[in-house]
Short mmCIF file of C-alpha atoms and ligand atoms in Angstrom, two decimals:
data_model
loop_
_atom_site.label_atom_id
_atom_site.label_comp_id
_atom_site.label_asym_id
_atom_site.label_seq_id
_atom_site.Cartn_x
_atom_site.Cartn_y
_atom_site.Cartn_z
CA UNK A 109 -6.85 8.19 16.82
CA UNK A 110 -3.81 7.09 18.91
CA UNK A 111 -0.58 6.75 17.42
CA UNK A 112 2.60 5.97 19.70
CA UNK A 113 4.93 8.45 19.49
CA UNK A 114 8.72 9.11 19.71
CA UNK A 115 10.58 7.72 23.05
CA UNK A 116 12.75 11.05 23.44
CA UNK A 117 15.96 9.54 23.92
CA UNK A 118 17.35 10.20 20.37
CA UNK A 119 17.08 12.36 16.98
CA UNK A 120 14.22 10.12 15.15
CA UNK A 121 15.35 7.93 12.20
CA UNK A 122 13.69 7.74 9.03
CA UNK A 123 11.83 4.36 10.07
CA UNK A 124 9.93 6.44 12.58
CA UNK A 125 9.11 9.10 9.85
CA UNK A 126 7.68 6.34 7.87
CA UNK A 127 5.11 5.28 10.70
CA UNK A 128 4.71 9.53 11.43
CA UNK A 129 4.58 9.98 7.91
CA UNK A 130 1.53 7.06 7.10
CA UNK A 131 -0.18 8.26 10.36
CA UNK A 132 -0.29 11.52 8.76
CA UNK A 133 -1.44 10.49 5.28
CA UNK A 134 -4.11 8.09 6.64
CA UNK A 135 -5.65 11.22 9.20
CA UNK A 136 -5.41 13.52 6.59
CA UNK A 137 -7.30 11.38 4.14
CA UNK A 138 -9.88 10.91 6.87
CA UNK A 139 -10.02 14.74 7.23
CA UNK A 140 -10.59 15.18 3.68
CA UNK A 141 -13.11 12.32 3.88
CA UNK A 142 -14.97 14.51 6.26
CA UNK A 143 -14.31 12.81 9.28
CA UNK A 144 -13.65 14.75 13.08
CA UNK A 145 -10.07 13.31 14.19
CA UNK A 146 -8.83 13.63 17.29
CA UNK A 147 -5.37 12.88 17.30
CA UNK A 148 -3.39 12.17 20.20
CA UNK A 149 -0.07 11.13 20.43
CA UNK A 150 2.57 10.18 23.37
CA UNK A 151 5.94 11.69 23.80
CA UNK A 152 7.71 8.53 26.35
CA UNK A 153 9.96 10.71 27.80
CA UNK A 154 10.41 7.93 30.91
CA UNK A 155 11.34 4.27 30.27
CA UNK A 156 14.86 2.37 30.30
CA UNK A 157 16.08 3.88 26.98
CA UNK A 158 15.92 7.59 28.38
CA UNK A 159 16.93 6.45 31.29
CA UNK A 160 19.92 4.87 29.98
CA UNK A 161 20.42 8.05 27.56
CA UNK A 162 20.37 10.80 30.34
CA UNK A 163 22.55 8.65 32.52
CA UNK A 164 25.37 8.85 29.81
CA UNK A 165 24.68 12.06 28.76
CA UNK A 166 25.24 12.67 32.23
CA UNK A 167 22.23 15.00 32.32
CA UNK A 168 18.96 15.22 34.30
CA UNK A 169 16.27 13.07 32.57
CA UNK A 170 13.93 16.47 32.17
CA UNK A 171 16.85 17.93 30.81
CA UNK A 172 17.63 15.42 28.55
CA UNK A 173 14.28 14.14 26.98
CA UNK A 174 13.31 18.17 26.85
CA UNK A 175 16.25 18.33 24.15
CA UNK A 176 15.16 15.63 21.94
CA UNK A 177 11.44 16.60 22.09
CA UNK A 178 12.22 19.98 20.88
CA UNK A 179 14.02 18.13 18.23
CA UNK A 180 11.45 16.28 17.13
CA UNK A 181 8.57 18.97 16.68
CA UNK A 182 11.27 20.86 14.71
CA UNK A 183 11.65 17.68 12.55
CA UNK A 184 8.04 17.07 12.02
CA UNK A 185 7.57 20.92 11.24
CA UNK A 186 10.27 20.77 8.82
CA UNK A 187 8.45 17.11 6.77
CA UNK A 188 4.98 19.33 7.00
CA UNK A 189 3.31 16.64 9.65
CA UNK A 190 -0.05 18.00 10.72
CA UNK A 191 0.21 18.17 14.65
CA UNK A 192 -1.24 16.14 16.67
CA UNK A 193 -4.36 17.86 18.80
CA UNK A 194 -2.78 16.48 21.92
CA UNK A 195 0.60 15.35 23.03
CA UNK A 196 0.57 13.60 26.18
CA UNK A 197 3.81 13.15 28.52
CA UNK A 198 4.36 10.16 30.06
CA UNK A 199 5.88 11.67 33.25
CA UNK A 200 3.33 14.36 33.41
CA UNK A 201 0.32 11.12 33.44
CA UNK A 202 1.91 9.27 36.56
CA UNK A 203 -1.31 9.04 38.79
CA UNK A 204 -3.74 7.99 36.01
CA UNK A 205 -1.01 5.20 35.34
CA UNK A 206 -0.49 4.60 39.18
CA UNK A 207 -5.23 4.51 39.48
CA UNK A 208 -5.26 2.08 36.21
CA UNK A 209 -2.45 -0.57 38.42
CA UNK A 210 -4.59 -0.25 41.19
CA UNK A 211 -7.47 -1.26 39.09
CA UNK A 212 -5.57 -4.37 37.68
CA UNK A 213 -4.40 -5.50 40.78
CA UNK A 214 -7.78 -4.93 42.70
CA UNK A 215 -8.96 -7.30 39.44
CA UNK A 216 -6.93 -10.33 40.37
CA UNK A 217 -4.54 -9.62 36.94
CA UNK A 218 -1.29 -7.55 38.69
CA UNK A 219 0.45 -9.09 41.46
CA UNK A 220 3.56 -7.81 43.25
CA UNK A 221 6.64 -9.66 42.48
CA UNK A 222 8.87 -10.63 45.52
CA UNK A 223 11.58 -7.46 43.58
CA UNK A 224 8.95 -5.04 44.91
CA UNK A 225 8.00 -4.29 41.00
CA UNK A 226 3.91 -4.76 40.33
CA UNK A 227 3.73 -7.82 37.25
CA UNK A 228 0.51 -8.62 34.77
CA UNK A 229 -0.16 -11.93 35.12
CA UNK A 230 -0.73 -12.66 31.48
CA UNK A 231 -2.00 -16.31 32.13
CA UNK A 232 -5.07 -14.51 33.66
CA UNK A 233 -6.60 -12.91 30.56
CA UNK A 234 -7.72 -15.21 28.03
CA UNK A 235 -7.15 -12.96 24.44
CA UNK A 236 -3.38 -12.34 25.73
CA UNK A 237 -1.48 -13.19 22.33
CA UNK A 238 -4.91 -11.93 19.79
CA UNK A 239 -2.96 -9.00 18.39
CA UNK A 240 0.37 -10.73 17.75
CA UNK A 241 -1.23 -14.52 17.59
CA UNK A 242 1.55 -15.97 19.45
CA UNK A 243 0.58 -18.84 21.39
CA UNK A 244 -0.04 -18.52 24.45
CA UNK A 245 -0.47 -22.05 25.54
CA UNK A 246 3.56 -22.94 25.32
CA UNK A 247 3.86 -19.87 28.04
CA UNK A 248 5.04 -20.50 31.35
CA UNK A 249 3.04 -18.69 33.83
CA UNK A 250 4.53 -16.84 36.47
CA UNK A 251 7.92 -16.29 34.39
CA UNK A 252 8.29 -12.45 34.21
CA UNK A 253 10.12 -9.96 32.35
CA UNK A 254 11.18 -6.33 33.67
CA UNK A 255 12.86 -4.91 30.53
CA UNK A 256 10.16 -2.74 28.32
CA UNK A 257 11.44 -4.67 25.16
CA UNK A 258 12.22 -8.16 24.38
CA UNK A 259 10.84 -10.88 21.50
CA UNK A 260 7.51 -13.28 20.83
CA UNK A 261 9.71 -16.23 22.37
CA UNK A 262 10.01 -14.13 25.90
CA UNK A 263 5.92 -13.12 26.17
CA UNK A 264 5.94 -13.63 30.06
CA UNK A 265 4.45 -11.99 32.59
CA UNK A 266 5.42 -7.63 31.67
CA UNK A 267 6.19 -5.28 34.56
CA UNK A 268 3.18 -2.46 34.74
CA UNK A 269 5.27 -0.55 38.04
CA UNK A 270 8.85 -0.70 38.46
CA UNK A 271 10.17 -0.81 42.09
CA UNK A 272 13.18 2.07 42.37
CA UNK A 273 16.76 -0.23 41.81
CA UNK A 274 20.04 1.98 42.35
CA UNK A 275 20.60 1.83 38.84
CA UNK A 276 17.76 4.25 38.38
CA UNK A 277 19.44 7.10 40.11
CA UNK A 278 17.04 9.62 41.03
CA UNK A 279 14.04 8.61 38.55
CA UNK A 280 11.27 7.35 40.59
CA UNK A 281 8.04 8.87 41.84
CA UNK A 282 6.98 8.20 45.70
CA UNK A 283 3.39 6.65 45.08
CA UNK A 284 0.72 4.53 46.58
CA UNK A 285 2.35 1.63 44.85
CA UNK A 286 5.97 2.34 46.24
CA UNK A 287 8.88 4.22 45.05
CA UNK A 288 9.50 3.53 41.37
CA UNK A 289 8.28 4.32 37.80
CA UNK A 290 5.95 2.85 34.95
CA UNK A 291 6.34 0.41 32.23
CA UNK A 292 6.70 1.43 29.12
CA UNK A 293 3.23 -0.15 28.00
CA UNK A 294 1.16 0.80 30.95
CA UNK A 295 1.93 4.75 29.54
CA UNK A 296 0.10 4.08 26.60
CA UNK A 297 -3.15 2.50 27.93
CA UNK A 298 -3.63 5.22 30.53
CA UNK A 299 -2.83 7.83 28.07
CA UNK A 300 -4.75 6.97 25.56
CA UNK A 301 -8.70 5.96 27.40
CA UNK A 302 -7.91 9.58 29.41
CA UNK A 303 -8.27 11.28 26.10
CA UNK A 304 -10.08 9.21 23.78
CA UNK A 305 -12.07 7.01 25.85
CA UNK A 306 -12.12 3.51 27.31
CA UNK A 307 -12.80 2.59 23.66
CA UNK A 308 -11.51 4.18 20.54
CA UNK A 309 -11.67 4.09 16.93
CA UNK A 310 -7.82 3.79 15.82
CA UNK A 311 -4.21 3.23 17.39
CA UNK A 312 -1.60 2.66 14.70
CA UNK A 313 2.49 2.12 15.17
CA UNK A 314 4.84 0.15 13.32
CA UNK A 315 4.76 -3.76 13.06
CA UNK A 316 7.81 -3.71 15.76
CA UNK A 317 5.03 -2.18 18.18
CA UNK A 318 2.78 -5.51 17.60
CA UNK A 319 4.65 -7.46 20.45
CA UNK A 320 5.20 -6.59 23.18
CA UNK A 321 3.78 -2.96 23.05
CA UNK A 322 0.48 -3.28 22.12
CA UNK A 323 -0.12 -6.58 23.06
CA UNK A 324 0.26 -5.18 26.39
CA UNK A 325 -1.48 -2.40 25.94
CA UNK A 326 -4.70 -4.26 24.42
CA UNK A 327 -4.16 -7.05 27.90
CA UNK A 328 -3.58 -3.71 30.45
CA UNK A 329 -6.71 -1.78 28.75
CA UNK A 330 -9.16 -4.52 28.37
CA UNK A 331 -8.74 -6.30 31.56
CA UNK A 332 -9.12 -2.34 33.46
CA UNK A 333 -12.48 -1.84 31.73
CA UNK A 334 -13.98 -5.37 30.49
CA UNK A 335 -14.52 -3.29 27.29
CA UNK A 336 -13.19 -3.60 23.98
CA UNK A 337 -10.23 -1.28 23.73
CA UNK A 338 -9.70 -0.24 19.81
CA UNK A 339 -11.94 -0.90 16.71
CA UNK A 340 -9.15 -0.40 14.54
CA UNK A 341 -5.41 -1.53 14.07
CA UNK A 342 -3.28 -0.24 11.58
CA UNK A 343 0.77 -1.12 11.64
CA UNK A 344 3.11 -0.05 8.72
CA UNK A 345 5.71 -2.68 7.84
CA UNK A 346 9.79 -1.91 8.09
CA UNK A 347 11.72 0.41 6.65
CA UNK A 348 14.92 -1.32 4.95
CA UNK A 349 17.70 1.45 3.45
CA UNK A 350 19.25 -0.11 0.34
CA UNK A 351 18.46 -3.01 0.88
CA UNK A 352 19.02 -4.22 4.26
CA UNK A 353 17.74 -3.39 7.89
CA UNK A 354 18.96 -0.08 9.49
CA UNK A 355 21.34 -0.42 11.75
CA UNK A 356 24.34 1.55 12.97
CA UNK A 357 26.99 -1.10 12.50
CA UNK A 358 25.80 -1.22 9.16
CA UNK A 359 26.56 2.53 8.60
CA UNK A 360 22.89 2.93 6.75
CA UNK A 361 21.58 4.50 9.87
CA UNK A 362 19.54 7.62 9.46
CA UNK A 363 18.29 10.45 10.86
CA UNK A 364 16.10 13.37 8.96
CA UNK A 365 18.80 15.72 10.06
CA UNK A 366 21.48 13.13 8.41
CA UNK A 367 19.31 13.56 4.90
CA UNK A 368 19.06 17.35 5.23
CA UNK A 369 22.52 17.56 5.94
CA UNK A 370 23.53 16.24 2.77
CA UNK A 371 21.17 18.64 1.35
CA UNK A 372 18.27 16.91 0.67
CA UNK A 373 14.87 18.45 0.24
CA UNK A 374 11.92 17.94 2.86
CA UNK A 375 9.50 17.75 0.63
CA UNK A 376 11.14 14.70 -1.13
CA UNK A 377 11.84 12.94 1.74
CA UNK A 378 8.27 13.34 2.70
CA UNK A 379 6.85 12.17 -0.27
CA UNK A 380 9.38 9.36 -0.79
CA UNK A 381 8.77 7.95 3.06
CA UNK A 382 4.44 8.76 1.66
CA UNK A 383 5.14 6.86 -1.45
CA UNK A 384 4.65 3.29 -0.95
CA UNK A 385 1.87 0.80 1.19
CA UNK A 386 1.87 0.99 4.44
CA UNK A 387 2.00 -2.67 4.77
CA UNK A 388 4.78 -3.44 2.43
CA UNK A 389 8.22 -3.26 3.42
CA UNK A 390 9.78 0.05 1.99
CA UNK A 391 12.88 -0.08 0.64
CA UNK A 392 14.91 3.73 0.96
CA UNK A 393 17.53 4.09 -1.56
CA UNK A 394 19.15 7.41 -2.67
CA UNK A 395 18.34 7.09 -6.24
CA UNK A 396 14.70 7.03 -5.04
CA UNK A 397 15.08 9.66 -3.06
CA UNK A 398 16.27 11.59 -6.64
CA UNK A 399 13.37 10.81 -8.05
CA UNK A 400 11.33 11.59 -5.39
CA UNK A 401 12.78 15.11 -5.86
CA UNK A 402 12.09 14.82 -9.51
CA UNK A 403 8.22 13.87 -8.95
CA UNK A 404 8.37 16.99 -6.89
CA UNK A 405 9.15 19.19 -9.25
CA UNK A 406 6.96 18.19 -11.96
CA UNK A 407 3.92 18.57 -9.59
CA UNK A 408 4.94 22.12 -8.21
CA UNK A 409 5.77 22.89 -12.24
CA UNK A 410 2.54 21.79 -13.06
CA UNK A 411 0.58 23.49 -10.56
CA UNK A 412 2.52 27.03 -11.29
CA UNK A 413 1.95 26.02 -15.28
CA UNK A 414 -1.87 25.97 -14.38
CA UNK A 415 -1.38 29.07 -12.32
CA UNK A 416 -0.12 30.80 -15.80
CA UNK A 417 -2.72 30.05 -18.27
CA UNK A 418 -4.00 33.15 -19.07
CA UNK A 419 -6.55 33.09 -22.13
CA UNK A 420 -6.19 29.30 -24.15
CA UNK A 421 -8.66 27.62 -26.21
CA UNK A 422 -11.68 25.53 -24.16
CA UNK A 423 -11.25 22.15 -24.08
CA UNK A 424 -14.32 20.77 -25.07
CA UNK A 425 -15.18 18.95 -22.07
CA UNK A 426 -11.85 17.53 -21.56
CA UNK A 427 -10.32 19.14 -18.76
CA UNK A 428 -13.19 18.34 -17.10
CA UNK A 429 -13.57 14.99 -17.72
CA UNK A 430 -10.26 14.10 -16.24
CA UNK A 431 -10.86 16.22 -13.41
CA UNK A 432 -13.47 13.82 -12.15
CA UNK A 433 -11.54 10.56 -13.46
CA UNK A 434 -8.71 11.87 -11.25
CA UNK A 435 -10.85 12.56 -8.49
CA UNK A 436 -12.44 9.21 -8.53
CA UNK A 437 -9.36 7.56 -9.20
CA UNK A 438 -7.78 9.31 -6.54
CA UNK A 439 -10.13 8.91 -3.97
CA UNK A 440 -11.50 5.44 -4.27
CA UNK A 441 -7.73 4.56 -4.46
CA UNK A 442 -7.28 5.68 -0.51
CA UNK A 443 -10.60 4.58 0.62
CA UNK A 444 -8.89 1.05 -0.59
CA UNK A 445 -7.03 0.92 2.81
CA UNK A 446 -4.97 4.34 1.75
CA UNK A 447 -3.43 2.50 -1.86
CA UNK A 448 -1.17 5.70 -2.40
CA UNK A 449 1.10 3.69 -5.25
CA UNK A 450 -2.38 3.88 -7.43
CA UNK A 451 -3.81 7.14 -5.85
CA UNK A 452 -0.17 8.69 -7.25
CA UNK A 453 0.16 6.46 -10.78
CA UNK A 454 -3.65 7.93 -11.37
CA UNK A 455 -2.26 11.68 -10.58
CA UNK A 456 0.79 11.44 -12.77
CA UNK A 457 -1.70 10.40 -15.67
CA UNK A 458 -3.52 13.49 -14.66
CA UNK A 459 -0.32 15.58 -15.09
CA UNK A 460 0.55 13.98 -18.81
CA UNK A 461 -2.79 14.34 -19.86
CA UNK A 462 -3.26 17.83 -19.03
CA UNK A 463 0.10 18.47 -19.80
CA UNK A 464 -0.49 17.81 -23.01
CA UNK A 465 -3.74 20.02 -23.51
CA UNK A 466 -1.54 22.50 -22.18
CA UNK A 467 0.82 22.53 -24.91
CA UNK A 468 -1.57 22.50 -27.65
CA UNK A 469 -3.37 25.34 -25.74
CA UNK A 470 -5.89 23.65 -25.27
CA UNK A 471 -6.95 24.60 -22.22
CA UNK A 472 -9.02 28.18 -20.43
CA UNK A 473 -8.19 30.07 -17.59
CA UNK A 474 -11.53 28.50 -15.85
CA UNK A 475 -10.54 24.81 -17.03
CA UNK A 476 -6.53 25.18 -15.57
CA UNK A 477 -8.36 26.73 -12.45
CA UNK A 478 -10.44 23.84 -12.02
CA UNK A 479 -7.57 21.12 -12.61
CA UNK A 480 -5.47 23.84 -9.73
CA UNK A 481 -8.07 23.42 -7.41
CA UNK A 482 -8.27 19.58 -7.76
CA UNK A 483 -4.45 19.82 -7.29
CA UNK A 484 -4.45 22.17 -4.36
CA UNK A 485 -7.13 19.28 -2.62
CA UNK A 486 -4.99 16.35 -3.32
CA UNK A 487 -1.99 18.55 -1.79
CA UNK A 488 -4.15 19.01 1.61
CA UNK A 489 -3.56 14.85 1.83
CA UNK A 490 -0.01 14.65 0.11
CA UNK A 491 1.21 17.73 1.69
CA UNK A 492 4.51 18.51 -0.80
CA UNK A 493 3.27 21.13 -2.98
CA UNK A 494 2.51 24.01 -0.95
CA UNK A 495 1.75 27.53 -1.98
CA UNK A 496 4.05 27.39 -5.13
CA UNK A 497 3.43 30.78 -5.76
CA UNK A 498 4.28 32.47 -2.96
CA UNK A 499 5.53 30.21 -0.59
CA UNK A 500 9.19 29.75 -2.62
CA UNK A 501 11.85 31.07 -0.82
CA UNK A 502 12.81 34.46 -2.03
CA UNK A 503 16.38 36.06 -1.65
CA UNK A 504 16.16 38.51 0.84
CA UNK A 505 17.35 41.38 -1.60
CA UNK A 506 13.97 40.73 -3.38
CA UNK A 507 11.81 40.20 -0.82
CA UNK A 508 12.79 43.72 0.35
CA UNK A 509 12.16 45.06 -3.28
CA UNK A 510 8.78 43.58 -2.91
CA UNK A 511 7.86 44.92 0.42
CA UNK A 512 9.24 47.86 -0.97
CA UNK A 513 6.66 48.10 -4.39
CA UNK A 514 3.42 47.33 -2.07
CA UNK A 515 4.39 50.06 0.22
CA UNK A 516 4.53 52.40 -2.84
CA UNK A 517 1.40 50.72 -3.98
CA UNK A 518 -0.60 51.84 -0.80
CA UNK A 519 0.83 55.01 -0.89
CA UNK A 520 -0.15 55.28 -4.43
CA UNK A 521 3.09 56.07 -5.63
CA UNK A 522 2.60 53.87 -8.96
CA UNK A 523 4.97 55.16 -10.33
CA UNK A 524 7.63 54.30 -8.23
CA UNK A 525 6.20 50.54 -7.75
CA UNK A 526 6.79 50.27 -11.58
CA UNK A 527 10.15 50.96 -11.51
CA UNK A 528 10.89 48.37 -8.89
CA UNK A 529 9.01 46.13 -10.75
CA UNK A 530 10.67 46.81 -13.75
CA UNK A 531 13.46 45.79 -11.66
CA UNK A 532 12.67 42.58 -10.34
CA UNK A 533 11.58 42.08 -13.78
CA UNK A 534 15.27 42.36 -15.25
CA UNK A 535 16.18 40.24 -11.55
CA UNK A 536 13.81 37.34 -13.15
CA UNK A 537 11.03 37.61 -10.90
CA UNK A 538 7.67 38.67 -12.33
CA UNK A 539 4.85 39.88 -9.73
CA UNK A 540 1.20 39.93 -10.40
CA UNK A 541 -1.69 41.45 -8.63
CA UNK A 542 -4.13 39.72 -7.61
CA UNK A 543 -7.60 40.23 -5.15
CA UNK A 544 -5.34 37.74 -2.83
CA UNK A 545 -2.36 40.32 -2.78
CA UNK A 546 0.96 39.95 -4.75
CA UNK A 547 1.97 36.80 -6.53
CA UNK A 548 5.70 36.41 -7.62
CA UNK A 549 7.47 33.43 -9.87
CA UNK A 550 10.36 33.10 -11.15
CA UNK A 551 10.20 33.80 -15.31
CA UNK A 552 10.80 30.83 -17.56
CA UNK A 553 14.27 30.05 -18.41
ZN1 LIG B 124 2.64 3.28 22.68
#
């Protein structure tokens, strides 16, 4: 699986955690599935944008793009986005992209342009336009285009090697196609067939990415090889905030850093950006990012709630028949190209229902841990639970009273661990042993 990654130029907005954040739902799901992914995906770190970026910042590109790189593994950490297995850089993958021009242009479908730049001659290969469907019939041949992005109406012939103009101060490579850099596009299709193959299963983006970017990369791949390039597409639709496109001048811009700023949690933002199709437009609002927080809380509640039952009544069957309903609900909901709207309605019925065999104690220790472990599975795909035990944050005062009990507890000193946890006791924080080690929530208001 191939999924284009951030162009390091910039923090990342939340539109590109809503293509990171489907790319990670739909691999996880096919990791739960059972499937081996291999999951590979580019960091640009050279095209005009950086370019551009460094040249203001007044900073060497390496320099610059190393800064915004960092920051984006620290934002993906911090929304709990499985990493990718590999994560190519562009300017670290010049000579496969310099051996797959050569290939083109030894193929009759990349010509040099009289500005020294090497062109794809789009009129040569016949599927140009199949991803997108523009047509190319209207097209005129031979008109070319040296920016990485422009629109449908533009589709000309793209620039695969840039020849060094002063403008690109000193980013260029000396190679056997002249001084100068890549394309944007040509990064992807040599990046991609070194590490998954001349043909591979999926490449996802967003629907911007349709045209040019992978229209190009499909023409640049296919034309290299003569072999089909990927089996599967998969594009997630725009990401609108209250209503209306994200733009700067519209002062809706923003970045994950923005959100967390005004103290908003991860874990919401995650599963708000999770929340809806992938191919329907996704409209981010702050009220739904309240609620988001809301439907948080109720699953970590019910998860530590299961976590507590201690003795209860058996159900009769019923815990276990909505165990499986949930499962199959859950389940044949994704395999219906990843429907997470019903996957998540069928979970919250799960909650209720249990919920409510919970408060007639109605339900045994083995029935909650059942309906825990079905939870703790659907949390490998959704990812916003976590450990709700013992992952909370504790204030470090406690933690150290902790740390303090189970050294007393090795040293067999019980009874000084039951004095401090007598103490944490009267703090609000109740431990429990267990064969996994010590367990800690906070008591019920
Ligand atoms: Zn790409």
């Amino acid at each position: 699986m191939y999924t284009c990654g951030p162009t390091v130029y910039d923090y990342a907005h939340i539109g590109n955690f809503r293509a990171f954040l489907f790319e990670d739902l739909l691999k996880r799901w096919l990791i739960q599935r059972g499937f081996k992914v291999t999951h590979v995906m580019n960091l640009t770190d050279v095209d005009d944008k950086t370019i551009k970026g460094s040249q203001k910042q007044q900073m060497p590109l390496k320099q610059f793009t190393d800064f915004y790189t960092k920051a984006f593994f620290e934002d993906i950490k911090a929304l709990n986005i499985q990493s990718a297995d590999i994560y190519p850089r562009a300017t670290e993958h010049i000579p496969e992209m310099v051996a797959l021009i050569k290939t083109l242009m030894a193929k009759g479908y990349a010509y040099r342009g009289e500005d020294g730049s090497i062109y794809y001659a789009i009129s040569k290969f016949p599927d140009y336009g199949k991803l997108s469907k523009i047509k190319t019939a209207e097209l005129k041949t031979g008109a070319r285009v040296s920016q990485d992005e422009y629109a449908k109406e533009e589709a000309q012939d793209f620039a695969l090697w840039k020849a060094w103009v002063p403008e690109d101060g000193d980013v260029y490579w000396e190679t056997e196609l002249g001084k100068g850099r890549p394309g944007w596009h040509i990064e992807c299709s040599a990046m991609s067939m070194k590490y998954l193959g001349e043909t591979f299963d999926i490449h996802c983006g967003g629907v911007d990415n349709i045209f040019p970017h992978h229209e190009n990369e499909i023409a640049q791949s296919e034309a290299a090889t003569g072999k089909k390039f990927v089996d599967y597409w998969l594009h997630n639709e725009f990401l609108l905030v209250e209503g209306k496109r994200m733009a700067k001048r519209f002062g809706n811009f923003f970045t994950l850093r923005d959100l967390l700023a005004k103290g908003y949690d991860s874990n919401a933002i995650r599963y708000l950006l999770s929340s809806t199709h992938y191919r329907q437009q996704f409209n981010f609002t702050f009220e739904g990012l309240e609620s988001a927080k809301g439907a948080v809380e109720r699953l970590r509640n019910f998860v530590r709630r299961l976590h507590d039952v201690d003795g209860g009544k058996d159900s009769k069957g019923k815990v276990a028949t909505l165990v499986a309903k949930l499962e199959a609900c859950f389940g044949g909901s994704m395999d219906n190209d990843l429907d997470i709207g019903t996957a998540l309605a069928s979970l919250f019925d799960f909650v209720r229902e249990i919920n409510n065999l919970l408060d007639a104690n109605e339900v045994s220790k083995q029935e909650a841990a059942d309906a825990g472990g079905l939870m703790m599975r659907i949390d490998e795909v959704l990812g916003v639970i976590g450990k709700v035990e013992v992952e909370e944050a504790l204030p470090a005062d406690i933690n150290a009273l902790v740390q303090k009990r189970e050294e007393a507890r090795e040293a067999k000193n019980w009874k000084e661990a039951d004095a401090i946890r007598t103490q944490l006791k009267q703090m609000g924080i109740v431990l429990e042993d267990t064969a996994q080690g010590v367990r800690w929530h906070k008591e019920k208001a």
